[in-house]
Coordinates of C-alpha atoms in Angstrom, one line a residue:
M1 CA 0.0 0.0 0.0
F2 CA 1.4 3.4 -1.0
S3 CA 1.6 6.0 1.7
T4 CA 2.7 8.9 -0.6
D5 CA 0.8 9.9 -3.7
L6 CA 3.4 12.1 -5.3
I7 CA 7.1 12.5 -4.8
L8 CA 8.6 15.6 -6.4
L9 CA 12.2 15.1 -7.3
H10 CA 14.6 18.0 -8.0
A11 CA 17.7 17.0 -10.0
P12 CA 21.1 18.7 -10.2
S13 CA 21.9 20.5 -13.5
V14 CA 24.3 17.7 -14.5
Y15 CA 23.5 14.4 -12.8
D16 CA 27.0 13.1 -12.4
F17 CA 28.6 16.5 -11.6
R18 CA 30.6 14.9 -8.8
E19 CA 32.5 12.8 -11.4
R20 CA 32.8 15.3 -14.2
S21 CA 35.3 18.2 -14.6
I22 CA 33.2 21.2 -15.5
M23 CA 34.3 24.8 -14.8
Y24 CA 30.9 26.5 -14.2
G25 CA 32.5 29.9 -13.6
P26 CA 30.1 32.8 -12.8
V27 CA 26.8 31.0 -13.8
A28 CA 25.5 31.0 -10.2
D29 CA 27.3 34.0 -8.8
L30 CA 24.1 36.0 -8.2
I31 CA 21.7 33.3 -7.1
P32 CA 21.6 31.5 -3.7
S33 CA 22.3 28.0 -5.1
A34 CA 25.5 26.4 -6.3
P35 CA 26.4 26.2 -10.0
I36 CA 24.5 22.8 -10.2
F37 CA 21.3 24.8 -9.6
E38 CA 20.1 22.8 -6.7
M39 CA 17.4 25.3 -5.9
Y40 CA 14.0 23.9 -6.8
P41 CA 11.3 26.2 -8.3
V42 CA 8.6 27.9 -6.3
G43 CA 6.1 25.7 -8.0
F44 CA 7.1 22.8 -5.8
S45 CA 5.8 24.6 -2.8
T46 CA 2.5 25.7 -4.4
I47 CA 1.9 22.2 -5.9
A48 CA 2.6 20.5 -2.6
E49 CA 0.2 22.8 -0.7
Y50 CA -2.5 22.6 -3.4
L51 CA -2.5 18.8 -3.6
N52 CA -2.4 18.4 0.1
R53 CA -5.4 20.6 0.4
Y54 CA -7.3 18.0 -1.7
G55 CA -6.1 15.1 0.5
H56 CA -3.1 14.0 -1.7
K57 CA 0.1 13.3 0.2
V58 CA 3.1 15.0 -1.4
R59 CA 6.8 14.8 -0.5
V60 CA 9.6 17.0 -1.9
I61 CA 13.1 15.5 -2.2
N62 CA 15.9 17.7 -3.4
I63 CA 18.2 15.1 -4.9
A64 CA 20.7 17.8 -5.9
V65 CA 21.0 19.1 -2.3
R66 CA 21.5 15.5 -1.0
M67 CA 24.2 15.0 -3.5
L68 CA 25.9 18.3 -2.6
K69 CA 25.8 17.7 1.2
D70 CA 27.0 14.1 1.1
K71 CA 29.7 12.8 -1.3
K72 CA 28.7 9.3 -0.5
F73 CA 24.9 9.8 -1.1
D74 CA 23.6 7.2 -3.4
A75 CA 20.7 8.7 -5.4
E76 CA 19.9 5.4 -7.1
K77 CA 19.6 3.6 -3.7
L78 CA 17.2 6.3 -2.4
I79 CA 15.0 6.3 -5.5
K80 CA 14.9 2.5 -5.5
S81 CA 13.4 2.7 -1.9
L82 CA 10.6 5.1 -2.9
K83 CA 7.2 3.8 -3.8
P84 CA 4.7 6.6 -4.4
K85 CA 1.8 6.5 -6.8
A86 CA 3.6 8.9 -9.1
F87 CA 6.9 10.8 -9.5
G88 CA 7.1 14.4 -10.5
I89 CA 10.3 15.9 -11.9
D90 CA 10.8 19.6 -12.8
L91 CA 12.4 20.8 -16.0
H92 CA 11.5 24.5 -15.4
W93 CA 14.9 26.0 -16.0
L94 CA 16.7 24.6 -19.1
P95 CA 20.0 24.1 -17.2
H96 CA 18.3 21.0 -15.6
A97 CA 18.0 19.3 -19.0
H98 CA 20.6 16.8 -18.3
G99 CA 20.0 16.0 -14.6
S100 CA 16.2 15.8 -14.9
I101 CA 16.2 13.2 -17.7
E102 CA 18.9 11.1 -15.9
I103 CA 16.8 11.0 -12.7
A104 CA 13.8 10.0 -14.8
K105 CA 15.8 7.1 -16.2
I106 CA 16.8 5.9 -12.8
V107 CA 13.1 6.1 -11.7
K108 CA 12.1 3.9 -14.6
K109 CA 15.0 1.5 -14.0
Y110 CA 13.6 0.6 -10.6
H111 CA 9.9 1.5 -11.0
P112 CA 8.9 0.8 -14.6
D113 CA 5.2 0.9 -13.7
I114 CA 5.1 4.1 -11.7
P115 CA 4.3 7.1 -13.9
V116 CA 6.8 9.9 -14.3
I117 CA 5.4 13.4 -14.7
F118 CA 7.4 16.4 -16.0
G119 CA 6.4 20.1 -15.7
G120 CA 7.9 23.6 -15.9
L121 CA 8.4 26.2 -18.6
S122 CA 11.2 24.3 -20.4
S123 CA 9.1 21.1 -20.2
S124 CA 6.3 23.0 -21.8
Y125 CA 8.4 24.3 -24.6
F126 CA 10.1 21.0 -25.4
H127 CA 7.1 18.8 -24.5
R128 CA 7.0 16.9 -27.9
E129 CA 10.6 15.9 -27.6
L130 CA 10.4 15.3 -23.9
I131 CA 7.5 12.9 -24.2
S132 CA 9.5 10.9 -26.7
Y133 CA 11.9 9.7 -24.0
S134 CA 10.9 6.3 -22.7
C135 CA 11.4 7.5 -19.1
V136 CA 8.7 10.2 -19.4
D137 CA 5.0 9.3 -19.3
Y138 CA 3.3 12.7 -18.9
V139 CA 4.2 16.4 -19.5
L140 CA 2.1 19.1 -18.0
R141 CA 2.3 22.4 -20.0
G142 CA 1.7 26.0 -19.1
D143 CA 2.6 28.2 -16.1
C144 CA -0.2 27.0 -13.8
T145 CA -0.3 23.3 -13.4
E146 CA -1.6 22.7 -9.9
E147 CA -5.2 21.9 -10.9
P148 CA -4.3 19.7 -14.0
L149 CA -1.8 17.8 -11.8
R150 CA -4.5 17.3 -9.2
R151 CA -6.8 15.8 -11.8
L152 CA -3.9 13.6 -13.2
I153 CA -3.0 12.3 -9.8
E154 CA -6.6 11.4 -9.1
C155 CA -6.9 9.6 -12.5
I156 CA -3.7 7.7 -11.7
K157 CA -4.9 6.6 -8.3
E158 CA -8.4 5.7 -9.5
K159 CA -7.2 4.4 -12.9
K160 CA -9.5 6.7 -14.9
S161 CA -9.2 8.1 -18.4
I162 CA -6.8 11.1 -18.8
E163 CA -8.2 12.2 -22.2
D164 CA -9.9 15.3 -20.8
I165 CA -7.1 16.6 -18.5
P166 CA -6.1 20.0 -19.8
N167 CA -2.6 21.0 -20.7
L168 CA -1.4 17.4 -20.8
T169 CA 0.9 15.7 -23.3
W170 CA 0.8 11.9 -22.9
K171 CA 1.5 8.5 -24.4
D172 CA -1.1 5.7 -24.6
D173 CA -0.4 2.0 -24.1
K174 CA 0.7 1.7 -27.7
G175 CA 3.1 4.5 -27.4
N176 CA 1.0 7.0 -29.4
I177 CA 1.5 10.6 -28.4
H178 CA -1.5 12.8 -27.6
E179 CA -1.6 16.6 -26.9
N180 CA -4.5 17.8 -24.9
P181 CA -5.0 21.5 -25.6
I182 CA -3.9 24.2 -23.1
T183 CA -7.2 25.3 -21.8
Y184 CA -6.4 25.7 -18.1
V185 CA -5.0 29.2 -18.0
P186 CA -6.4 30.8 -14.8
K187 CA -7.2 34.5 -14.9
D188 CA -5.7 35.1 -11.5
I189 CA -3.5 33.1 -9.0
N190 CA -5.6 33.6 -5.9
Y191 CA -6.1 29.9 -5.7
T192 CA -2.4 29.2 -4.8
S193 CA -0.8 29.7 -1.4
M194 CA 2.8 30.3 -0.5
D195 CA 2.5 28.2 2.6
Y196 CA 6.1 27.3 3.6
S197 CA 4.8 25.6 6.8
H198 CA 3.6 22.7 4.6
I199 CA 7.2 22.0 3.6
M200 CA 8.3 22.3 7.2
K201 CA 5.6 19.8 8.3
S202 CA 6.8 17.4 5.7
V203 CA 10.3 17.6 7.2
I204 CA 8.9 16.3 10.5
K205 CA 6.7 13.7 8.7
Y206 CA 9.5 12.2 6.7
R207 CA 12.4 13.0 9.0
D208 CA 14.3 14.5 6.1
M209 CA 15.4 18.1 6.5
V210 CA 18.1 17.8 3.9
G211 CA 15.8 16.6 1.2
A212 CA 13.3 19.4 1.7
L213 CA 15.8 22.2 1.7
P214 CA 15.3 24.7 -1.2
W215 CA 19.0 24.9 -1.7
K216 CA 22.1 23.6 0.2
D217 CA 22.8 26.6 2.4
W218 CA 19.2 27.7 3.0
L219 CA 19.5 27.1 6.8
K220 CA 22.5 29.5 6.8
T221 CA 21.2 32.1 4.4
P222 CA 17.4 31.6 4.1
S223 CA 15.2 33.6 1.9
T224 CA 11.6 33.2 0.7
A225 CA 9.4 34.4 -2.1
A226 CA 5.9 35.9 -2.6
L227 CA 4.3 35.7 -6.0
T228 CA 2.4 38.7 -7.4
C229 CA 1.6 37.2 -10.8
K230 CA 2.1 34.6 -13.5
G231 CA 3.1 36.0 -16.9
C232 CA 4.4 39.4 -17.7
T233 CA 3.5 42.7 -19.4
K234 CA 7.0 43.2 -20.7
N235 CA 8.9 41.8 -23.7
C236 CA 12.5 41.5 -22.7
T237 CA 14.0 40.0 -25.8
F238 CA 16.1 37.4 -24.0
C239 CA 13.4 36.3 -21.5
G240 CA 11.5 33.0 -21.6
G241 CA 8.9 34.4 -19.3
S242 CA 8.0 37.4 -21.4
A243 CA 4.5 38.4 -22.7
Y244 CA 5.5 37.1 -26.1
T245 CA 6.6 33.7 -24.8
S246 CA 3.7 33.3 -22.5
K247 CA 1.2 33.9 -25.4
N248 CA 2.9 31.8 -28.0
F249 CA 4.0 28.8 -25.9
Y250 CA 2.1 28.7 -22.6
G251 CA -1.4 29.7 -23.7
R252 CA -1.4 32.9 -21.6
N253 CA -2.7 36.0 -23.4
K254 CA -3.1 38.1 -20.3
I255 CA -1.1 38.3 -17.1
A256 CA -2.7 36.6 -14.0
Y257 CA -2.3 38.6 -10.8
R258 CA -2.7 37.6 -7.2
D259 CA -4.8 40.0 -5.2
P260 CA -2.5 42.4 -3.3
E261 CA -4.2 41.6 0.0
L262 CA -3.3 37.9 -0.5
V263 CA 0.3 38.8 -1.3
A264 CA 0.5 40.7 2.0
E265 CA -1.1 37.8 3.8
D266 CA 1.5 35.4 2.2
I267 CA 4.3 37.6 3.6
A268 CA 2.7 37.6 7.0
N269 CA 2.3 33.8 7.0
I270 CA 5.9 33.4 6.0
Q271 CA 6.9 35.6 8.9
K272 CA 5.0 33.3 11.3
T273 CA 7.1 30.4 10.0
V274 CA 10.6 31.7 9.3
K275 CA 12.5 34.9 9.9
S276 CA 14.2 35.7 6.6
P277 CA 14.0 38.1 3.7
T278 CA 11.0 37.7 1.5
F279 CA 11.3 38.7 -2.1
V280 CA 8.2 39.9 -3.8
L281 CA 8.4 38.6 -7.4
G282 CA 7.2 40.9 -10.0
D283 CA 6.9 44.7 -10.3
L284 CA 4.0 45.9 -8.0
R285 CA 3.2 48.6 -10.5
Q286 CA 2.6 46.2 -13.5
A287 CA -1.1 46.1 -12.5
G288 CA -1.2 49.9 -11.9
D289 CA -0.6 52.2 -9.0
E290 CA -3.9 51.1 -7.3
Y291 CA -2.6 47.6 -7.0
A292 CA 0.5 48.8 -5.3
D293 CA -1.4 51.1 -3.0
R294 CA -3.7 48.3 -1.9
F295 CA -0.7 46.1 -1.2
F296 CA 1.0 48.7 1.0
E297 CA -2.2 49.4 2.9
A298 CA -2.6 45.6 3.5
V299 CA 1.0 45.2 4.6
K300 CA 0.7 48.0 7.2
K301 CA -2.2 46.1 8.8
K302 CA -0.1 42.9 9.0
G303 CA 2.8 44.4 11.0
I304 CA 5.6 43.0 8.8
T305 CA 9.0 43.1 10.4
N306 CA 10.8 40.6 8.1
Q307 CA 13.0 42.1 5.5
V308 CA 11.2 42.5 2.2
G309 CA 12.8 42.8 -1.2
L310 CA 11.0 44.5 -4.1
E311 CA 11.9 44.8 -7.8
F312 CA 10.9 47.2 -10.6
F313 CA 10.7 46.8 -14.3
T314 CA 10.5 50.5 -15.0
P315 CA 11.9 53.2 -12.6
P316 CA 9.3 54.2 -10.0
P317 CA 8.4 57.8 -9.0
E318 CA 9.4 59.4 -5.7
D319 CA 5.9 58.8 -4.2
F320 CA 6.3 55.1 -4.6
F321 CA 9.3 55.0 -2.3
K322 CA 7.6 57.1 0.3
K323 CA 4.8 54.5 0.4
I324 CA 7.3 51.7 0.8
K325 CA 9.0 53.5 3.6
D326 CA 5.7 53.9 5.3
A327 CA 4.8 50.2 4.9
F328 CA 8.1 48.4 5.7
P329 CA 10.7 48.9 8.4
H330 CA 13.2 46.9 6.4
Y331 CA 13.2 46.9 2.6
A332 CA 15.5 46.5 -0.4
M333 CA 15.1 47.3 -4.1
G334 CA 16.4 45.4 -7.0
A335 CA 16.6 46.2 -10.7
S336 CA 18.0 44.4 -13.7
L337 CA 19.2 47.3 -15.8
E338 CA 21.0 44.9 -18.1
S339 CA 23.4 47.6 -19.3
H340 CA 24.6 51.1 -18.6
D341 CA 24.5 51.6 -22.4
P342 CA 21.0 52.9 -23.5
K343 CA 21.4 51.2 -26.9
V344 CA 22.1 47.8 -25.4
R345 CA 19.4 48.2 -22.9
K346 CA 16.9 49.1 -25.6
G347 CA 18.0 46.1 -27.6
S348 CA 17.1 43.9 -24.6
G349 CA 13.6 45.4 -24.6
K350 CA 13.9 48.1 -21.9
T351 CA 13.5 51.7 -23.0
Y352 CA 14.0 53.8 -19.9
T353 CA 17.0 56.2 -19.5
N354 CA 19.9 56.3 -17.1
E355 CA 18.6 59.6 -15.8
E356 CA 15.3 57.9 -14.9
V357 CA 17.1 55.1 -13.1
E358 CA 19.3 57.6 -11.2
A359 CA 16.3 59.6 -10.1
S360 CA 14.8 56.4 -8.6
I361 CA 18.0 55.5 -6.9
G362 CA 18.1 58.9 -5.3
W363 CA 14.5 58.7 -4.1
A364 CA 15.1 55.2 -2.7
L365 CA 18.1 56.3 -0.7
E366 CA 16.2 59.3 0.7
N367 CA 13.5 56.9 1.8
N368 CA 15.6 54.5 3.9
V369 CA 16.1 51.7 1.5
E370 CA 18.6 49.3 3.1
R371 CA 19.9 48.0 -0.2
F372 CA 19.6 49.0 -3.8
E373 CA 20.8 46.2 -6.0
I374 CA 21.6 46.8 -9.6
Y375 CA 22.3 43.9 -12.0
Y376 CA 24.0 44.1 -15.4
M377 CA 24.3 41.3 -17.9
T378 CA 26.6 40.4 -20.9
G379 CA 25.7 38.7 -24.1
L380 CA 23.0 41.2 -25.1
P381 CA 22.1 42.7 -28.5
Y382 CA 24.4 45.5 -29.7
Q383 CA 26.8 44.8 -26.8
T384 CA 30.4 44.9 -27.7
A385 CA 33.4 44.1 -25.6
E386 CA 34.1 47.8 -25.2
S387 CA 30.6 48.4 -23.9
V388 CA 31.0 45.6 -21.4
L389 CA 34.4 46.9 -20.2
D390 CA 32.9 50.4 -19.7
T391 CA 30.4 49.1 -17.1
P392 CA 32.8 49.6 -14.1
N393 CA 33.2 53.2 -15.1
Y394 CA 29.5 53.8 -14.9
C395 CA 29.4 52.0 -11.5
E396 CA 32.0 54.4 -10.3
Y397 CA 30.0 57.3 -11.7
L398 CA 27.0 56.2 -9.6
Y399 CA 29.1 56.0 -6.4
Q400 CA 30.4 59.5 -7.1
K401 CA 27.0 60.8 -7.8
F402 CA 25.6 59.4 -4.6
N403 CA 28.5 60.2 -2.3
G404 CA 29.8 56.7 -2.1
D405 CA 26.6 55.4 -0.6
K406 CA 27.3 51.8 0.4
R407 CA 23.7 50.8 0.1
I408 CA 24.2 50.7 -3.7
L409 CA 25.3 47.3 -4.7
M410 CA 26.2 46.5 -8.3
F411 CA 26.9 43.2 -10.1
I412 CA 27.5 41.9 -13.6
S413 CA 27.2 38.4 -14.9
P414 CA 26.9 36.7 -18.3
M415 CA 23.6 35.4 -19.8
V416 CA 24.4 31.8 -18.9
P417 CA 24.3 29.0 -19.5
F418 CA 21.5 29.3 -22.1
L419 CA 19.4 31.9 -24.0
D420 CA 15.8 31.1 -22.9
P421 CA 13.8 28.9 -25.4
G422 CA 10.7 30.7 -26.6
S423 CA 12.2 34.2 -26.1
L424 CA 12.1 36.7 -28.9
I425 CA 15.8 36.3 -29.6
Y426 CA 15.6 32.5 -29.5
E427 CA 12.7 32.4 -32.0
N428 CA 14.2 35.1 -34.2
P429 CA 18.0 34.8 -33.9
D430 CA 18.8 36.4 -37.3
K431 CA 16.7 39.4 -36.6
Y432 CA 18.5 40.1 -33.3
G433 CA 22.0 39.3 -34.5
Y434 CA 22.4 35.8 -32.8
T435 CA 23.5 32.4 -33.9
L436 CA 22.0 29.4 -32.0
K437 CA 24.3 26.5 -31.3
C438 CA 21.6 24.3 -29.8
K439 CA 17.9 23.9 -30.8
T440 CA 16.7 20.6 -29.5
L441 CA 16.5 19.4 -25.9
E442 CA 19.0 16.7 -26.5
E443 CA 21.5 19.2 -27.9
H444 CA 21.1 21.3 -24.7
R445 CA 21.6 18.2 -22.6
Q446 CA 24.9 17.4 -24.3
A447 CA 26.0 21.0 -24.2
L448 CA 25.8 21.0 -20.4
L449 CA 28.6 18.4 -20.3
Q450 CA 31.1 20.7 -21.9
P451 CA 34.2 21.5 -19.8
S452 CA 33.6 25.2 -19.1
W453 CA 30.7 27.7 -19.1
K454 CA 32.0 29.3 -22.3
H455 CA 31.6 26.1 -24.2
V456 CA 28.2 25.4 -22.7
L457 CA 26.6 28.5 -24.2
N458 CA 23.8 27.8 -26.7
Y459 CA 24.3 31.1 -28.6
E460 CA 26.8 33.6 -30.1
T461 CA 26.2 37.2 -31.0
K462 CA 27.6 39.1 -34.0
W463 CA 29.0 41.8 -31.8
M464 CA 31.5 39.6 -29.9
T465 CA 33.5 36.4 -30.4
Q466 CA 33.1 33.8 -27.7
D467 CA 36.5 34.7 -26.4
E468 CA 35.7 38.4 -26.3
Y469 CA 32.5 37.7 -24.6
A470 CA 34.0 35.5 -21.9
Y471 CA 37.1 37.5 -21.1
S472 CA 35.4 40.9 -21.2
T473 CA 32.8 39.6 -18.8
Y474 CA 35.6 38.5 -16.3
D475 CA 37.4 41.9 -16.7
A476 CA 34.2 43.8 -16.1
M477 CA 33.5 41.7 -12.9
I478 CA 37.1 42.4 -11.8
G479 CA 36.6 46.1 -12.5
I480 CA 33.3 46.4 -10.5
N481 CA 34.9 44.5 -7.6
K482 CA 37.7 47.1 -7.5
V483 CA 35.2 50.0 -7.6
K484 CA 33.3 48.5 -4.7
A485 CA 36.5 48.2 -2.7
K486 CA 37.6 51.7 -3.6
Y487 CA 34.3 53.1 -2.1
N488 CA 34.5 50.7 0.9
V489 CA 31.3 48.9 -0.1
I490 CA 33.2 45.7 0.6
S491 CA 36.3 45.2 2.8
E492 CA 39.7 44.9 1.4
A493 CA 39.9 41.3 2.4
E494 CA 36.6 40.5 0.6
A495 CA 37.8 42.3 -2.5
K496 CA 41.0 40.4 -2.6
Q497 CA 39.1 37.1 -2.2
V498 CA 36.8 37.9 -5.1
D499 CA 39.7 39.2 -7.2
A500 CA 41.7 36.0 -6.6
R501 CA 38.7 33.8 -7.5
L502 CA 38.0 35.7 -10.8
H503 CA 41.6 35.6 -11.9
Y504 CA 41.8 31.9 -11.0
E505 CA 38.7 31.1 -13.1
K506 CA 40.0 33.3 -16.0
D507 CA 43.3 31.5 -16.1
L508 CA 41.6 28.1 -15.7
M509 CA 39.4 28.9 -18.7
K510 CA 42.5 29.5 -20.8
Q511 CA 43.9 26.1 -19.8
I512 CA 40.6 24.4 -20.7
D513 CA 40.6 26.3 -24.1
E514 CA 44.1 25.0 -24.9
I515 CA 43.1 21.4 -24.0
M516 CA 40.0 21.7 -26.2
L517 CA 42.3 22.2 -29.2
I518 CA 43.7 18.7 -28.8
E519 CA 42.3 16.6 -31.6
D520 CA 42.8 13.2 -29.9
F521 CA 39.5 12.7 -27.9
E522 CA 40.9 10.3 -25.3
L523 CA 44.0 12.5 -24.6
R524 CA 41.7 15.5 -24.4
E525 CA 39.5 13.8 -21.8
I526 CA 42.5 12.7 -19.8
K527 CA 43.8 16.3 -19.7
L528 CA 40.4 17.7 -18.7
K529 CA 40.1 15.1 -15.9
E530 CA 43.5 16.1 -14.5
L531 CA 42.1 19.6 -14.0
K532 CA 39.1 18.4 -11.9
E533 CA 40.6 19.3 -8.5
K534 CA 41.4 22.8 -9.7
V535 CA 37.9 23.1 -11.3
D536 CA 36.1 21.9 -8.2
K537 CA 37.8 24.6 -6.0
Y538 CA 35.1 27.0 -7.0
S539 CA 32.7 25.2 -9.2
I540 CA 31.2 22.8 -6.7
A541 CA 31.4 24.7 -3.4
P542 CA 28.2 26.7 -3.2
D543 CA 29.5 29.6 -1.1
A544 CA 33.0 29.8 -2.7
N545 CA 31.8 31.7 -5.6
K546 CA 29.5 34.2 -3.9
Y547 CA 29.6 37.8 -3.2
R548 CA 29.3 38.3 0.6
E549 CA 27.4 41.6 0.0
L550 CA 24.5 39.6 -1.4
D551 CA 23.7 38.2 2.0
W552 CA 21.3 40.7 3.3
L553 CA 20.3 38.7 6.4
N554 CA 23.8 38.3 7.7
Q555 CA 24.5 42.0 7.1
L556 CA 21.4 42.9 9.2
F557 CA 22.4 40.6 12.0
S558 CA 26.1 41.2 11.8
G559 CA 27.7 40.3 15.1
N560 CA 24.6 38.7 16.5
R561 CA 25.6 35.1 17.5
L562 CA 22.1 34.3 18.4
R563 CA 20.6 35.0 14.9
N564 CA 20.1 31.4 14.0
L565 CA 18.4 30.7 17.3
S566 CA 15.5 32.9 16.2
L567 CA 15.4 31.8 12.6
F568 CA 12.5 29.5 13.0
N569 CA 9.4 30.5 14.9
F570 CA 7.6 27.2 14.8
R571 CA 10.1 24.8 16.3
P572 CA 13.1 24.8 18.6
L573 CA 16.3 24.6 16.7
G574 CA 17.5 21.5 18.6
V575 CA 14.6 19.5 17.2
L576 CA 15.3 20.7 13.7
R577 CA 18.9 19.7 14.0
A578 CA 17.8 16.2 15.1
L579 CA 16.0 16.1 11.7
L580 CA 19.0 17.0 9.7
K581 CA 19.9 13.3 9.5
P582 CA 17.8 12.1 6.6
S583 CA 15.8 8.9 6.8
K584 CA 17.5 5.9 5.3
A585 CA 14.5 5.1 3.1
G586 CA 10.8 5.6 2.9
D587 CA 8.1 6.7 0.6

């Protein structure tokens, strides 16, 4: 008898990353997870809560985290011991193309009769190719799959027909492929709930803290998210979540919002469970100023004391920051400007000016913002190496303009490892000056096995060679690091650590490039394997490649040795530590 209806498995980007020599470089510099992308999507939390609401037992197991935390962890042994009614595997972000399929193969090796269900945006885009793999039984398409998945689980449990389940690609007993149309596209997302307590309760139920962690170091640097919408009103040319992509591939013609009062309630509920920064995903002003005003009024009634991070897609006016200050005692702002160069930024789909951005920065600083994070990216339309290398100069200009204010934090990273499938550029590469190196899912799977991030890239632009792209990116990162050190945004010791890491990776990339010129395949593989110890110094260690200034929580509680003792509100830390040892087996 099965005691679990659905087990959600999250794979590492590359399944056998512990054996392979892959120099990931800066691919995960600006996200919480390691370069193997062990952070599972927010959808795992909403799916688990939604299905549990209807009486279905759901367990989340982060295979990638288990592999990172324990070198001896045997994924096959664990999977063999599991016996749910169905397995769910996410292929939301394309960097999981290799690991997700490999995990599915293992599931089918030991459980040939248990259905394997895929979901996520990349699964939706590549659903026809994905369903052709013998280890995949179902693919749920679209950006909202909680309800179709509920219906599918019920049909599996009760052995009913699945022909009427919306958004489903499936195979019948004869291997014929069927595509049920995407008809489940909710007009709002009020039906979901960001209930992190559900995951916490599952930790106790299954005695598996490690497997439930969103990423490896979540207990040390936790953060949470609150969703404002599904879909987008913008058309960033490189983005697989744009209005264009949503309409053409995920059946969404109009953005689906969550009522602002419910978003405020989500943040309040998170605060009851865990003390950590909560990032509000989506620009509050997308739905208009009234939406933002309702959100701020609701927040004030909830008494939010957790740190809250907000983002904007277009620079907000002064009044917006005054309202934030009135609503939150601790808040941060984040903005992906993409480039300091207006022509490059316009090529990425953003038309606002530097002057507009600078005005918003000034208003935020005047209204007690604790952090103003600015993100730049390389690999964009019209972007030359010279433009990339000029980025540190603009960063210094901003520090000069705002009197060296340390609350301004700036970062740059390449668009890695892949250009998003379904994005405007991906669908129209010639128009935007790009050449695609990978088109199929299998091509992307094989690309992920290349020995360095530069060789993994699925695209080239006509404005830079791959060498110019990679080396100018590193030089810009080194330059921005020096600027932050000059203005005491980071300590001298931190600056030296980052500088050493970037130069180390840059030199290692050159060594890999030289090895890749060896024509003899076996000799080339031997030489690459000899570099594994050097490669792993930064590639596998999740915190070795991070900027310390990204850790907002530790900055707020600097010097407070008791911070971790107050991290969880719902359970004593001693009990949680007892749960850190995962169960040997179980379903």
